[in-house]
C-alpha positions as a LaTeX table, in Angstrom:
\begin{tabular}{lrrr}
\hline
Residue & $x$ (\AA) & $y$ (\AA) & $z$ (\AA) \\
\hline
Met1 & 62.52 & 58.53 & 102.94 \\
Phe2 & 65.65 & 56.41 & 102.51 \\
Ala3 & 65.73 & 57.19 & 98.76 \\
Arg4 & 65.52 & 60.87 & 99.57 \\
Ile5 & 68.49 & 60.66 & 101.96 \\
Val6 & 70.52 & 58.73 & 99.36 \\
Lys7 & 69.65 & 61.33 & 96.74 \\
Leu8 & 70.67 & 64.19 & 99.07 \\
Ala9 & 73.93 & 62.42 & 99.95 \\
Thr10 & 74.67 & 61.78 & 96.27 \\
Val11 & 74.07 & 65.39 & 95.35 \\
Ser12 & 76.24 & 66.57 & 98.26 \\
Ile13 & 79.11 & 64.24 & 97.36 \\
Phe14 & 78.83 & 65.19 & 93.67 \\
Ser15 & 78.97 & 68.91 & 94.48 \\
Leu16 & 81.99 & 68.42 & 96.76 \\
Ile17 & 83.89 & 66.44 & 94.13 \\
Val18 & 82.83 & 67.92 & 90.79 \\
Thr19 & 81.86 & 71.53 & 91.48 \\
Pro20 & 85.34 & 72.75 & 92.48 \\
Ser21 & 86.74 & 71.44 & 89.20 \\
Leu22 & 84.04 & 73.32 & 87.27 \\
Ala23 & 84.28 & 76.48 & 89.35 \\
Ala24 & 85.72 & 79.66 & 88.01 \\
His25 & 89.03 & 80.81 & 89.39 \\
Cys26 & 91.16 & 83.94 & 89.50 \\
Lys27 & 94.88 & 84.38 & 89.83 \\
Lys28 & 97.24 & 87.27 & 89.51 \\
Ala29 & 98.06 & 87.85 & 85.85 \\
Glu30 & 101.74 & 88.11 & 86.71 \\
Lys31 & 101.56 & 84.44 & 87.79 \\
Ser32 & 100.29 & 83.42 & 84.35 \\
Phe33 & 103.10 & 82.43 & 82.00 \\
Leu34 & 100.91 & 83.18 & 78.98 \\
Ala35 & 99.74 & 86.59 & 80.23 \\
Lys36 & 103.31 & 87.66 & 81.06 \\
Asn37 & 104.61 & 86.57 & 77.66 \\
Leu38 & 101.78 & 88.28 & 75.76 \\
Trp39 & 102.28 & 91.48 & 77.78 \\
Arg40 & 106.03 & 91.38 & 77.11 \\
Glu41 & 105.35 & 90.96 & 73.39 \\
Ile42 & 102.96 & 93.94 & 73.31 \\
Ser43 & 105.34 & 96.11 & 75.35 \\
Gln44 & 108.32 & 95.26 & 73.15 \\
Thr45 & 106.38 & 96.18 & 70.04 \\
Trp46 & 104.57 & 99.29 & 71.24 \\
Gly47 & 106.61 & 100.64 & 74.14 \\
Asn48 & 107.36 & 99.45 & 77.62 \\
Val49 & 104.52 & 99.53 & 80.14 \\
Arg50 & 104.54 & 97.49 & 83.34 \\
Leu51 & 101.87 & 94.84 & 83.82 \\
Pro52 & 99.86 & 95.95 & 86.86 \\
Val53 & 100.69 & 93.66 & 89.79 \\
Thr54 & 97.06 & 93.78 & 90.97 \\
Leu55 & 95.62 & 92.62 & 87.63 \\
Gln56 & 93.63 & 89.41 & 88.04 \\
Leu57 & 93.05 & 86.82 & 85.34 \\
Cys58 & 89.68 & 85.14 & 85.94 \\
Ile59 & 88.54 & 82.11 & 83.99 \\
Gly60 & 85.04 & 80.69 & 84.12 \\
Asn61 & 81.46 & 81.50 & 83.29 \\
Ser62 & 80.39 & 82.67 & 86.74 \\
Tyr63 & 82.18 & 86.03 & 86.44 \\
Phe64 & 80.17 & 87.14 & 83.43 \\
His65 & 76.97 & 87.79 & 85.39 \\
Glu66 & 78.84 & 90.67 & 87.11 \\
Ile67 & 79.59 & 92.40 & 83.77 \\
Pro68 & 76.95 & 94.37 & 81.83 \\
His69 & 75.85 & 92.30 & 78.80 \\
Gly70 & 78.20 & 89.56 & 80.05 \\
Asn71 & 75.97 & 86.79 & 78.75 \\
Lys72 & 76.78 & 87.89 & 75.17 \\
Ile73 & 80.61 & 88.05 & 75.36 \\
Arg74 & 83.48 & 85.60 & 75.57 \\
Ser75 & 86.00 & 87.88 & 77.28 \\
Ala76 & 86.16 & 91.26 & 78.97 \\
Leu77 & 88.46 & 93.73 & 80.62 \\
Asp78 & 86.72 & 94.60 & 83.87 \\
Arg79 & 88.32 & 97.97 & 84.54 \\
Arg80 & 86.43 & 98.55 & 87.77 \\
Arg81 & 87.86 & 95.42 & 89.39 \\
Leu82 & 91.10 & 95.40 & 87.36 \\
Arg83 & 90.67 & 91.92 & 85.98 \\
Ile84 & 90.45 & 90.13 & 82.68 \\
Val85 & 87.56 & 87.69 & 82.51 \\
Leu86 & 87.62 & 84.77 & 80.06 \\
Arg87 & 85.08 & 81.97 & 79.71 \\
Lys88 & 87.97 & 79.57 & 79.06 \\
Glu89 & 91.71 & 79.88 & 78.58 \\
Asp90 & 92.19 & 81.33 & 75.11 \\
Glu91 & 95.37 & 83.02 & 73.88 \\
Ile92 & 93.63 & 85.14 & 71.23 \\
Leu93 & 91.04 & 86.51 & 73.65 \\
Leu94 & 93.64 & 87.11 & 76.36 \\
Arg95 & 95.88 & 88.98 & 73.89 \\
His96 & 92.88 & 91.11 & 72.87 \\
Glu97 & 91.97 & 92.07 & 76.46 \\
Leu98 & 95.63 & 92.73 & 77.34 \\
Ala99 & 95.78 & 95.08 & 74.34 \\
His100 & 92.77 & 96.99 & 75.75 \\
Leu101 & 94.55 & 97.28 & 79.09 \\
Tyr102 & 97.78 & 98.35 & 77.39 \\
Leu103 & 95.92 & 101.07 & 75.48 \\
Asp104 & 94.30 & 102.27 & 78.74 \\
Leu105 & 97.66 & 102.49 & 80.47 \\
Arg106 & 99.63 & 103.91 & 77.56 \\
Trp107 & 97.02 & 106.48 & 76.54 \\
Arg108 & 93.74 & 106.44 & 78.48 \\
Pro109 & 90.47 & 104.50 & 78.57 \\
Leu110 & 88.77 & 105.25 & 75.26 \\
Pro111 & 85.23 & 104.67 & 74.02 \\
Tyr112 & 84.75 & 101.12 & 72.79 \\
Ser113 & 84.35 & 102.13 & 69.12 \\
Thr114 & 87.72 & 103.89 & 69.23 \\
Ser115 & 89.62 & 101.42 & 71.38 \\
Glu116 & 88.41 & 98.34 & 69.49 \\
Phe117 & 89.73 & 99.80 & 66.26 \\
Leu118 & 93.16 & 100.39 & 67.83 \\
Val119 & 93.26 & 97.08 & 69.70 \\
Arg120 & 92.85 & 95.21 & 66.42 \\
Thr121 & 95.98 & 96.99 & 65.22 \\
Ile122 & 97.92 & 96.22 & 68.40 \\
Val123 & 97.16 & 92.49 & 68.16 \\
Ser124 & 97.70 & 92.33 & 64.40 \\
Lys125 & 100.56 & 90.15 & 63.24 \\
Lys126 & 100.95 & 92.06 & 59.98 \\
Glu127 & 104.55 & 93.04 & 59.25 \\
Cys128 & 104.94 & 96.72 & 58.42 \\
Ala129 & 107.94 & 98.86 & 57.50 \\
Thr130 & 110.10 & 99.49 & 60.55 \\
Asn131 & 111.64 & 102.90 & 59.77 \\
Phe132 & 109.81 & 105.13 & 62.21 \\
Val133 & 110.13 & 108.88 & 61.81 \\
Pro134 & 107.98 & 110.87 & 64.25 \\
Leu135 & 105.46 & 113.19 & 62.67 \\
Asp136 & 104.56 & 116.65 & 63.95 \\
Asn137 & 101.45 & 116.91 & 66.13 \\
Glu138 & 99.31 & 118.58 & 63.45 \\
Thr139 & 100.04 & 115.80 & 60.92 \\
Val140 & 99.22 & 113.17 & 63.54 \\
Arg141 & 95.99 & 115.03 & 64.33 \\
Arg142 & 94.96 & 115.09 & 60.63 \\
Gln143 & 95.79 & 111.39 & 60.22 \\
Trp144 & 93.89 & 110.59 & 63.41 \\
Ile145 & 90.78 & 112.30 & 62.07 \\
Ala146 & 91.11 & 110.34 & 58.79 \\
Arg147 & 92.16 & 107.06 & 60.49 \\
Arg148 & 89.25 & 105.03 & 59.07 \\
Glu149 & 90.77 & 105.48 & 55.61 \\
Leu150 & 94.15 & 104.00 & 56.62 \\
Asp151 & 95.21 & 100.41 & 56.07 \\
Thr152 & 96.66 & 98.29 & 58.91 \\
Cys153 & 100.22 & 99.54 & 58.38 \\
Gly154 & 99.01 & 103.14 & 58.21 \\
Ile155 & 97.18 & 102.71 & 61.51 \\
Thr156 & 100.24 & 101.03 & 63.01 \\
Tyr157 & 102.39 & 103.99 & 62.00 \\
Leu158 & 99.77 & 106.43 & 63.29 \\
Leu159 & 99.50 & 104.64 & 66.64 \\
Lys160 & 103.29 & 104.64 & 67.05 \\
Asn161 & 103.20 & 108.39 & 66.41 \\
Ile162 & 100.41 & 108.86 & 68.93 \\
Phe163 & 102.41 & 106.98 & 71.55 \\
Ala164 & 105.46 & 109.12 & 70.71 \\
Met165 & 103.52 & 112.34 & 71.42 \\
Glu166 & 103.66 & 114.12 & 74.74 \\
Pro167 & 100.69 & 112.99 & 76.90 \\
Phe168 & 99.17 & 116.49 & 76.86 \\
Ser169 & 99.18 & 116.63 & 73.03 \\
Arg170 & 97.96 & 113.04 & 72.76 \\
Asn171 & 94.99 & 113.83 & 74.99 \\
Leu172 & 94.01 & 116.75 & 72.72 \\
Leu173 & 93.20 & 114.36 & 69.87 \\
Pro174 & 89.45 & 114.35 & 69.22 \\
Ile175 & 87.82 & 111.21 & 70.59 \\
Glu176 & 84.36 & 110.23 & 69.47 \\
\hline
\end{tabular}
């Protein structure tokens, strides 16, 4: 009986001391120095969009059970709850999820196969020619349809043109 009480007390003390340090936590993304800097970098490159003040940055494994197929991923943009979920602090994964959010806000939520392709371009560090001359909507539409044939700089140029379009015209692009 005494051993059982000691065991229960030990477990209780351990959970009071250790569990909080292992627990997942959320904070507003605007309070994260890294998130703010990465967002500023994306906005300066692709066009200014405000970081949503309600966006939460959640770090820890416990949040992944709330996300479909969460046991198979390392990070996610949880659009429903407006939060970015990371298993651990990771600049590359945070940049990737912020790029998804940026694309949602700048254009619209897109199917994963389309958005993932564009997010890779947004987070790319590849230097491309800087002279930007907007293309007409029909040229952008043709390039959009043939986007899988473009290299990284071609996609960068295309995405800049898409962002330069009027929202109505941008939303007429075929999404699959």
